[in-house]
Coordinates of C-alpha atoms in Angstrom, one line a residue:
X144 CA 86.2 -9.8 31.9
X145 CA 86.7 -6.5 33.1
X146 CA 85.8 -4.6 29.7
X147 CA 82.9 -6.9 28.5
X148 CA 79.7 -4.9 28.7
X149 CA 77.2 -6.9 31.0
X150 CA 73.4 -7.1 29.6
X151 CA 70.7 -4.2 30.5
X152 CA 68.7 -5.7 33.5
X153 CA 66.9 -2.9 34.5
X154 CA 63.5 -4.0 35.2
X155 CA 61.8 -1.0 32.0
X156 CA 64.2 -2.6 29.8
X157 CA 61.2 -4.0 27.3
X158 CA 61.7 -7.6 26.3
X159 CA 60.2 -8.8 22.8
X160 CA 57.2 -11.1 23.6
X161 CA 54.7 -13.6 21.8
X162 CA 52.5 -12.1 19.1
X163 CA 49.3 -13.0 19.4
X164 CA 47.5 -15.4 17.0
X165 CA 44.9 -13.5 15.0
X166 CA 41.7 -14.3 16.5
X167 CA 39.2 -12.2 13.6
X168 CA 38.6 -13.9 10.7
X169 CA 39.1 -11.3 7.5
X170 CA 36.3 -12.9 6.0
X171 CA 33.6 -12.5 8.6
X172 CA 35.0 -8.7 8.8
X173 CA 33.6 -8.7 5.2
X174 CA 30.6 -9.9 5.6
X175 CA 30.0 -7.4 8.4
X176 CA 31.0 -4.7 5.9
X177 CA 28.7 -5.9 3.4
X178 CA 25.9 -6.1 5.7
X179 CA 26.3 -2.6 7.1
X180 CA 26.7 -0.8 3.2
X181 CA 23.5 -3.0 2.2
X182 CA 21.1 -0.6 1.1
X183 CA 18.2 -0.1 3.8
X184 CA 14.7 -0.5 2.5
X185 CA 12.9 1.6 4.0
X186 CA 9.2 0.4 3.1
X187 CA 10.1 -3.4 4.6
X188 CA 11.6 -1.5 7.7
X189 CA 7.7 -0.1 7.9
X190 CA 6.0 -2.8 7.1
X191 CA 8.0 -4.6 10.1
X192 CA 7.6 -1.4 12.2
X193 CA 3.3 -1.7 12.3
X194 CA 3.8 -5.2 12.6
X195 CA 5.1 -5.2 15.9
X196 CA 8.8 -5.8 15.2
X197 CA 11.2 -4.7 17.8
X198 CA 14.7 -4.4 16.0
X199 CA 12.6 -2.6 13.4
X200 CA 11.4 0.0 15.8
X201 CA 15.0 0.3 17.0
X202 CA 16.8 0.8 13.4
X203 CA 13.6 3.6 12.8
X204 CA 14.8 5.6 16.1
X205 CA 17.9 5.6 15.1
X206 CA 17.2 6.7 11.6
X207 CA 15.2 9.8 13.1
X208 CA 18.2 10.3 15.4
X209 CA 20.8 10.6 13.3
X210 CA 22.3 13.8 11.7
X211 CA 23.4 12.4 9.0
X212 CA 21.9 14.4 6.2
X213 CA 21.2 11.1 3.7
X214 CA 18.6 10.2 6.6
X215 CA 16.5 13.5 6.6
X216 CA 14.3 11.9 3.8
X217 CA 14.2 8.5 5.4
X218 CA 13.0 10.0 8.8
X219 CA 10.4 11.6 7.3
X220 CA 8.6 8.9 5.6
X221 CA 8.5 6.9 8.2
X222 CA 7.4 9.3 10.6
X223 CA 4.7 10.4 8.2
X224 CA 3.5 7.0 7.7
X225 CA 3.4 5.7 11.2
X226 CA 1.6 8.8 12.1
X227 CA -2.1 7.6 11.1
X228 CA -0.9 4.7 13.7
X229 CA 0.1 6.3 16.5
X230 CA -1.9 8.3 19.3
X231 CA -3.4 5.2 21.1
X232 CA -1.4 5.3 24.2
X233 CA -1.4 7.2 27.2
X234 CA 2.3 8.9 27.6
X235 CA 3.9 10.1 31.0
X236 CA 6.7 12.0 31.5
X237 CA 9.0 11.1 34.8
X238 CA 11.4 13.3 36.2
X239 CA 13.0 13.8 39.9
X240 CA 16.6 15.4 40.8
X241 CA 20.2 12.7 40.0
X242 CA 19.7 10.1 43.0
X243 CA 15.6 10.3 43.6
X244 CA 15.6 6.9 41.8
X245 CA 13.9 7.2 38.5
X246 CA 15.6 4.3 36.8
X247 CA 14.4 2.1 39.8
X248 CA 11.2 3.5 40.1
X249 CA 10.4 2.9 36.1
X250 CA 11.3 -0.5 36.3
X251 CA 8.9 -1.2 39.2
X252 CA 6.3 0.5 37.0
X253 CA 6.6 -1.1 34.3
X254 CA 6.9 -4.2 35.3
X255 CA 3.4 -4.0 37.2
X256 CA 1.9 -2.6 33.9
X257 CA 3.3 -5.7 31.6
X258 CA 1.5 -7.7 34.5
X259 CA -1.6 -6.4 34.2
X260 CA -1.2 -6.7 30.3
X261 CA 0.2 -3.2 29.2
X262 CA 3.0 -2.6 26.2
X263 CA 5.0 -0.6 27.8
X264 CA 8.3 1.6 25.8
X265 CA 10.7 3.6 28.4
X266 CA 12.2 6.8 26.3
X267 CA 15.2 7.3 28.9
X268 CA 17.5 10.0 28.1
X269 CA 20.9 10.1 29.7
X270 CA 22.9 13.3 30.2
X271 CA 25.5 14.3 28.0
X272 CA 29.0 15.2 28.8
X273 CA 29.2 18.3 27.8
X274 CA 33.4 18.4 27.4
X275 CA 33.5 14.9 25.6
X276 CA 29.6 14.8 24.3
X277 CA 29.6 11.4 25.3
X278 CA 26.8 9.9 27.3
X279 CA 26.7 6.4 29.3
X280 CA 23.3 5.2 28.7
X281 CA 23.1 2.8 31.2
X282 CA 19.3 2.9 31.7
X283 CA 19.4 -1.0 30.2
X284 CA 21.7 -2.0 32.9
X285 CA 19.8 -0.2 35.9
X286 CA 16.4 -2.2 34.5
X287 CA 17.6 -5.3 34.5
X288 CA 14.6 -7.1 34.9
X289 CA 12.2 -4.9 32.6
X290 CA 14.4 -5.0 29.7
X291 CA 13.8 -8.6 29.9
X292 CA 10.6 -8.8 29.7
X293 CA 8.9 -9.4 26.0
X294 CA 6.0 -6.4 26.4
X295 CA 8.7 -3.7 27.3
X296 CA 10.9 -1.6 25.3
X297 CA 14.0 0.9 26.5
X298 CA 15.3 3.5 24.4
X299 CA 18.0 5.1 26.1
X300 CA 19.3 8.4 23.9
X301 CA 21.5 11.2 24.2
X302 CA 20.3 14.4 26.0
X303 CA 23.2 16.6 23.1
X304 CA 22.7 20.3 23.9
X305 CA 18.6 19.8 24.5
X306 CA 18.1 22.0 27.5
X307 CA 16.3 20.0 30.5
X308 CA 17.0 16.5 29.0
X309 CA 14.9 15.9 26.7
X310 CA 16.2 14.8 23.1
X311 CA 15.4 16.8 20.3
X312 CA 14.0 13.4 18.8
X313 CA 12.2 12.4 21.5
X314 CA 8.2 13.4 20.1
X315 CA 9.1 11.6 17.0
X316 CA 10.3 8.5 19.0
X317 CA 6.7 8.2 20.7
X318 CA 4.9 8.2 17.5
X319 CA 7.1 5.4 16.2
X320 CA 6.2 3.6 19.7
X321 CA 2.7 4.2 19.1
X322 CA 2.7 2.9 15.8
X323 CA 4.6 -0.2 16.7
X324 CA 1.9 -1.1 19.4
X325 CA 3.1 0.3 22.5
X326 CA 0.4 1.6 25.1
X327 CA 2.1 3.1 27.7
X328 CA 5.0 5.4 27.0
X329 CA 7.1 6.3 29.9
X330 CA 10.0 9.4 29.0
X331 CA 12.5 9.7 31.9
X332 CA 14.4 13.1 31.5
X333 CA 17.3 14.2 33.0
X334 CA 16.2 16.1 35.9
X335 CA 18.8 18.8 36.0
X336 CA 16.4 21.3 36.8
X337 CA 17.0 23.1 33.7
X338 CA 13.9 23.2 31.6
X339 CA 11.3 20.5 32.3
X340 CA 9.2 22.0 29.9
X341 CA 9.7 20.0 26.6
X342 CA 9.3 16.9 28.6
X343 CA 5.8 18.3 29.7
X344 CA 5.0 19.6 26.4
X345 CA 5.1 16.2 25.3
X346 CA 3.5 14.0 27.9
X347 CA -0.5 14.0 29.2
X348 CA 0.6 13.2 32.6
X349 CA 3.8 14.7 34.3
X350 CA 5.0 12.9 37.2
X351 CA 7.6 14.1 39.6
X352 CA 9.6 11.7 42.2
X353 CA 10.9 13.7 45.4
X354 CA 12.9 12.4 48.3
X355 CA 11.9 13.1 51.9
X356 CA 15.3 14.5 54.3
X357 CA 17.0 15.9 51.2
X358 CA 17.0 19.4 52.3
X359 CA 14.5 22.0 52.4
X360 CA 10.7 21.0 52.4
X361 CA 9.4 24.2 51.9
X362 CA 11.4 24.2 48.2
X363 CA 8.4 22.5 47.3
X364 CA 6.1 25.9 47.5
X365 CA 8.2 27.4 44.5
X366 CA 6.7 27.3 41.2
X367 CA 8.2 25.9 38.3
X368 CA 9.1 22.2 38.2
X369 CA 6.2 21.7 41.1
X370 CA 3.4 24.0 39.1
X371 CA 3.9 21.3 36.2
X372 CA 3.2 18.2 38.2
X373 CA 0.2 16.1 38.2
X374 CA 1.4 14.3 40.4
X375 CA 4.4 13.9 43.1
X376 CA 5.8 10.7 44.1
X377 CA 8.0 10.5 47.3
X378 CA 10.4 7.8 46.6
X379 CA 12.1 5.6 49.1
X380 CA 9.6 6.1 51.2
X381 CA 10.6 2.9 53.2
X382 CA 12.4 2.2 56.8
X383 CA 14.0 5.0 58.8
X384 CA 12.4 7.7 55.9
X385 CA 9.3 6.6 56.1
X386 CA 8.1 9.5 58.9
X387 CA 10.2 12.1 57.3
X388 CA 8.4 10.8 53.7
X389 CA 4.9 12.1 56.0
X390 CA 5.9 14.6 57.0
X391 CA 7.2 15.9 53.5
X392 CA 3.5 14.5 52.0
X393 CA 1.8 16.8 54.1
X394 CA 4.3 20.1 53.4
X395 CA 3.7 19.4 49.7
X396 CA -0.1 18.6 49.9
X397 CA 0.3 22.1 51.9
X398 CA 2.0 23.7 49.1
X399 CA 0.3 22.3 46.1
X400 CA -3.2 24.1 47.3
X401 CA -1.8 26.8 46.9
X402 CA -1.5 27.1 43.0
X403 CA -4.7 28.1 41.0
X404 CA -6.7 24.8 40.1
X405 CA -5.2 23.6 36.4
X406 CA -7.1 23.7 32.9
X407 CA -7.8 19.9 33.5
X408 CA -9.5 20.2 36.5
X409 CA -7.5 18.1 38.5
X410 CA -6.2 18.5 41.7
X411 CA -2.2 17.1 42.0
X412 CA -2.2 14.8 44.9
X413 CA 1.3 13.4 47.2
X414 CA 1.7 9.5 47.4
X415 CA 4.4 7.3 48.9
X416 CA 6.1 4.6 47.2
X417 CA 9.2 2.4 47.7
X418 CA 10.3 1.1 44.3
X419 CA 13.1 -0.8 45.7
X420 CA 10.5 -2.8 47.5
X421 CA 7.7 -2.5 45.4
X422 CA 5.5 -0.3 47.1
X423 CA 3.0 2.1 46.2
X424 CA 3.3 1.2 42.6
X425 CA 0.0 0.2 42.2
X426 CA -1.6 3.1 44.0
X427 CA 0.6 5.5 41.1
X428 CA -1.5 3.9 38.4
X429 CA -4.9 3.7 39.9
X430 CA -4.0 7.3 40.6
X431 CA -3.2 7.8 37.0
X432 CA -6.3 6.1 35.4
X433 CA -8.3 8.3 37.9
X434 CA -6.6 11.6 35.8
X435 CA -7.2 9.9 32.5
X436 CA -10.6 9.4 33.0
X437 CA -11.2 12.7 34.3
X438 CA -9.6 14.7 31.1
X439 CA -10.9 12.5 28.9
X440 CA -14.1 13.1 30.1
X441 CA -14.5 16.9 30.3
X442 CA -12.4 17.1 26.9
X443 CA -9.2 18.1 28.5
X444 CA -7.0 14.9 27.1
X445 CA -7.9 15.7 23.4
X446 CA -7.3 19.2 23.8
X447 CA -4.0 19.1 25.4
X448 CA -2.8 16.9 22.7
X449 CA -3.7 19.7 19.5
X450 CA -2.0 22.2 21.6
X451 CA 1.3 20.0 21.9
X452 CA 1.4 19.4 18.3
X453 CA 1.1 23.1 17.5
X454 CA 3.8 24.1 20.3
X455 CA 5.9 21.3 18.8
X456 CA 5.3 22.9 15.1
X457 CA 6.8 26.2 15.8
X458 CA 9.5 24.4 18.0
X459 CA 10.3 22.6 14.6
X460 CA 10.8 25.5 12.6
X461 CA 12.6 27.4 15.1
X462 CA 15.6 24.5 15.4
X463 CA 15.5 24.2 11.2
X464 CA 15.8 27.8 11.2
X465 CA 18.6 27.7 13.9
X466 CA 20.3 24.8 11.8
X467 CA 19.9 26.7 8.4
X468 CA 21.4 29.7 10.1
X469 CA 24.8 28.0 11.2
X470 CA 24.6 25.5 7.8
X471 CA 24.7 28.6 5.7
X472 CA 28.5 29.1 3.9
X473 CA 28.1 33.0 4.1
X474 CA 27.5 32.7 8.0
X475 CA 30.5 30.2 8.2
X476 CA 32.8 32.3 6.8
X477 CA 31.9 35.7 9.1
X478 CA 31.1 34.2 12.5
X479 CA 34.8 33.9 13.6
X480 CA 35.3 37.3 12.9
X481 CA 32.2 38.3 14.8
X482 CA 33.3 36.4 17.7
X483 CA 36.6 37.3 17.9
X484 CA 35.4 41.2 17.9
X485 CA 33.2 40.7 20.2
X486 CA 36.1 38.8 22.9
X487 CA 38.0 41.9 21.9
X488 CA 35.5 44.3 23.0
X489 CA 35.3 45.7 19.2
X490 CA 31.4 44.9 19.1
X491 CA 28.1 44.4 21.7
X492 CA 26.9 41.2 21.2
X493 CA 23.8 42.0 19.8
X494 CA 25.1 44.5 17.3
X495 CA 27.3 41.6 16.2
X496 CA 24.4 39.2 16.3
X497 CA 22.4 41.7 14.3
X498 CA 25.1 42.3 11.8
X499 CA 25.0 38.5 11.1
X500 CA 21.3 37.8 11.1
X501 CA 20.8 40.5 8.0
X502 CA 24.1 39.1 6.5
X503 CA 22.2 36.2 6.4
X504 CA 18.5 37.7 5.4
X505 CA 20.9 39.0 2.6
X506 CA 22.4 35.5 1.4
X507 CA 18.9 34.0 1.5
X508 CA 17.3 36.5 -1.0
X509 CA 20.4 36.3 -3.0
X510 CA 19.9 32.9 -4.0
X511 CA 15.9 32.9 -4.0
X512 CA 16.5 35.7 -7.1

């Protein structure tokens, strides 16, 4: 029939299809509720901790991570009663450029040191974004083999806004290692090429992986990044880069002489290593026992580590200043105002920065009164 409409068949015309069945059932989803709101004691959590227990060591890091501020209190008891426990391991920090192959390299590490009867903890932090905040941490995927094995732990955590990739929480995660048996700690940062600092700050051994045919040699002889290593490790040394790996050994030998000798009396050194095929490993830690025994003999070790805990006692202070500052109402309520005169070219920076600082000097003796 000429006036009957004839049915939609265009092919986005949406046809109604089969609900599906409900596959969750509402009463497990309460008992994972439950769980989660159960009140967390903290002194079992401990107890488990110095025991040995992983999950336990997991749910403490995560405590001591979180900014939620109901945790503050619980972060620090634990981390002032695993502290009596902790400073029996040796810890070394591990960073190269995106690509050297850190994640590999650690894996092949630590799997020869859980061989030859090491507990070994990996403190891996990934980068994060800095437009979503999120962060992949894939470090558990990429050691797939070490994160099987029963005397290894990986951490991976979120770089946040910690310049050079080190997490702010990262010290307190060692000591919780420490105390929970671990005698190797391994912290792979970043390696933006931001600020390796905190990482070394941290660590008695700082060891940096390089990669031979990557571009300039002679970017070794810089200071910074190379001035801080103990040690550098050219990865991938292996196939068609092993001569260019030589001839990159000798140019950073070459430029490694060069810097004054350090306050530990030990001279950096170059190795090769292939951790994709398992070589050189073993020569990394013989070289590392080597350094250990050295510092601990002329004092060095012991010394280092009282100076990192007073650097990271003024670093403490300064963040809960800088997180007082920006927590304080009076601030909250002027710092839009100062930032929008300062985008409008009404105020310098600093005068605005200056203006804020003795509003808040202000606010703080207000309520001390």
């Amino acid at each position: 029939m000429p006036n009957e409409k004839l049915p939609n068949k265009k092919s986005l015309n949406e046809i109604e299809g089969i609900s599906q069945p409900n596959f969750i059932n509402p009463a497990s989803i309460q008992n994972i509720q439950k769980f989660r709101n159960k009140p967390l004691n903290i002194e079992l959590l401990i107890e488990k901790l110095l025991q040995g227990d992983i999950p336990s060591l997991s749910k403490a890091i995560t405590i001591i991570e979180s900014t939620n501020p109901t945790h503050k209190e619980q972060a620090h008891k634990i981390i002032q009663t695993c502290l009596p426990h902790a400073n029996k391991s040796v810890r070394i920090g591990i960073t190269g450029v995106p690509g050297v192959g850190k994640s590999t390299f650690i894996e092949a590490f630590g799997m020869y040191l859980t061989s030859i009867g090491k507990k070994v903890a990996v403190l891996a932090v990934d980068p994060s974004s800095t437009i979503s905040k999120g962060s992949i941490l894939g470090d558990k995927t990429r050691m797939e083999d070490l994160v099987k094995n029963a005397n290894a732990f990986i951490r991976p955590s979120a770089s946040g806004e910690s310049l050079g990739g080190v997490s702010r929480k990262t010290r307190e995660s060692i000591i919780l290692c420490e105390a929970c048996g671990f005698d190797t700690i391994l912290i792979e940062t970043v390696g933006v090429g931001q600020s390796e600092t905190a990482v070394h700050s941290m660590t008695d051994f700082f060891l940096l992986l390089n990669l031979a045919g990557a571009g300039d040699e002679l970017q070794g002889i810089k200071r910074g990044i190379m001035e801080m290593a103990d040690s550098v490790i050219i990865n991938k040394a292996d196939g068609d880069n092993l001569k260019r790996a030589n001839n990159a050994k000798l140019d950073i030998n070459r430029a490694l002489h060069l810097f004054p000798l350090k306050d530990s009396k030990w001279q950096p050194k170059v190795l090769l290593a292939s951790a994709f095929y398992n070589q050189g490993i073993e020569d990394v830690w013989q070289l590392l026992e080597k350094y250990f025994s050295l510092t601990k003999e002329n004092g060095y070790f012991e010394t280092n580590r009282k100076n990192q805990n007073a650097y990271w006692l003024k670093e403490t202070i300064n963040e809960q200043l800088l997180s007082n500052f920006y927590q304080n109402q009076t601030i909250n309520e002027q710092l839009q105002n100062a930032e929008n005169a300062v985008q409008n070219n009404e105020k310098s920076p600093f005068v605005a920065a200056n203006e804020l600082l003795e509003l808040y000097d202000k606010s703080q003796k207000y309520h001390s009164e």
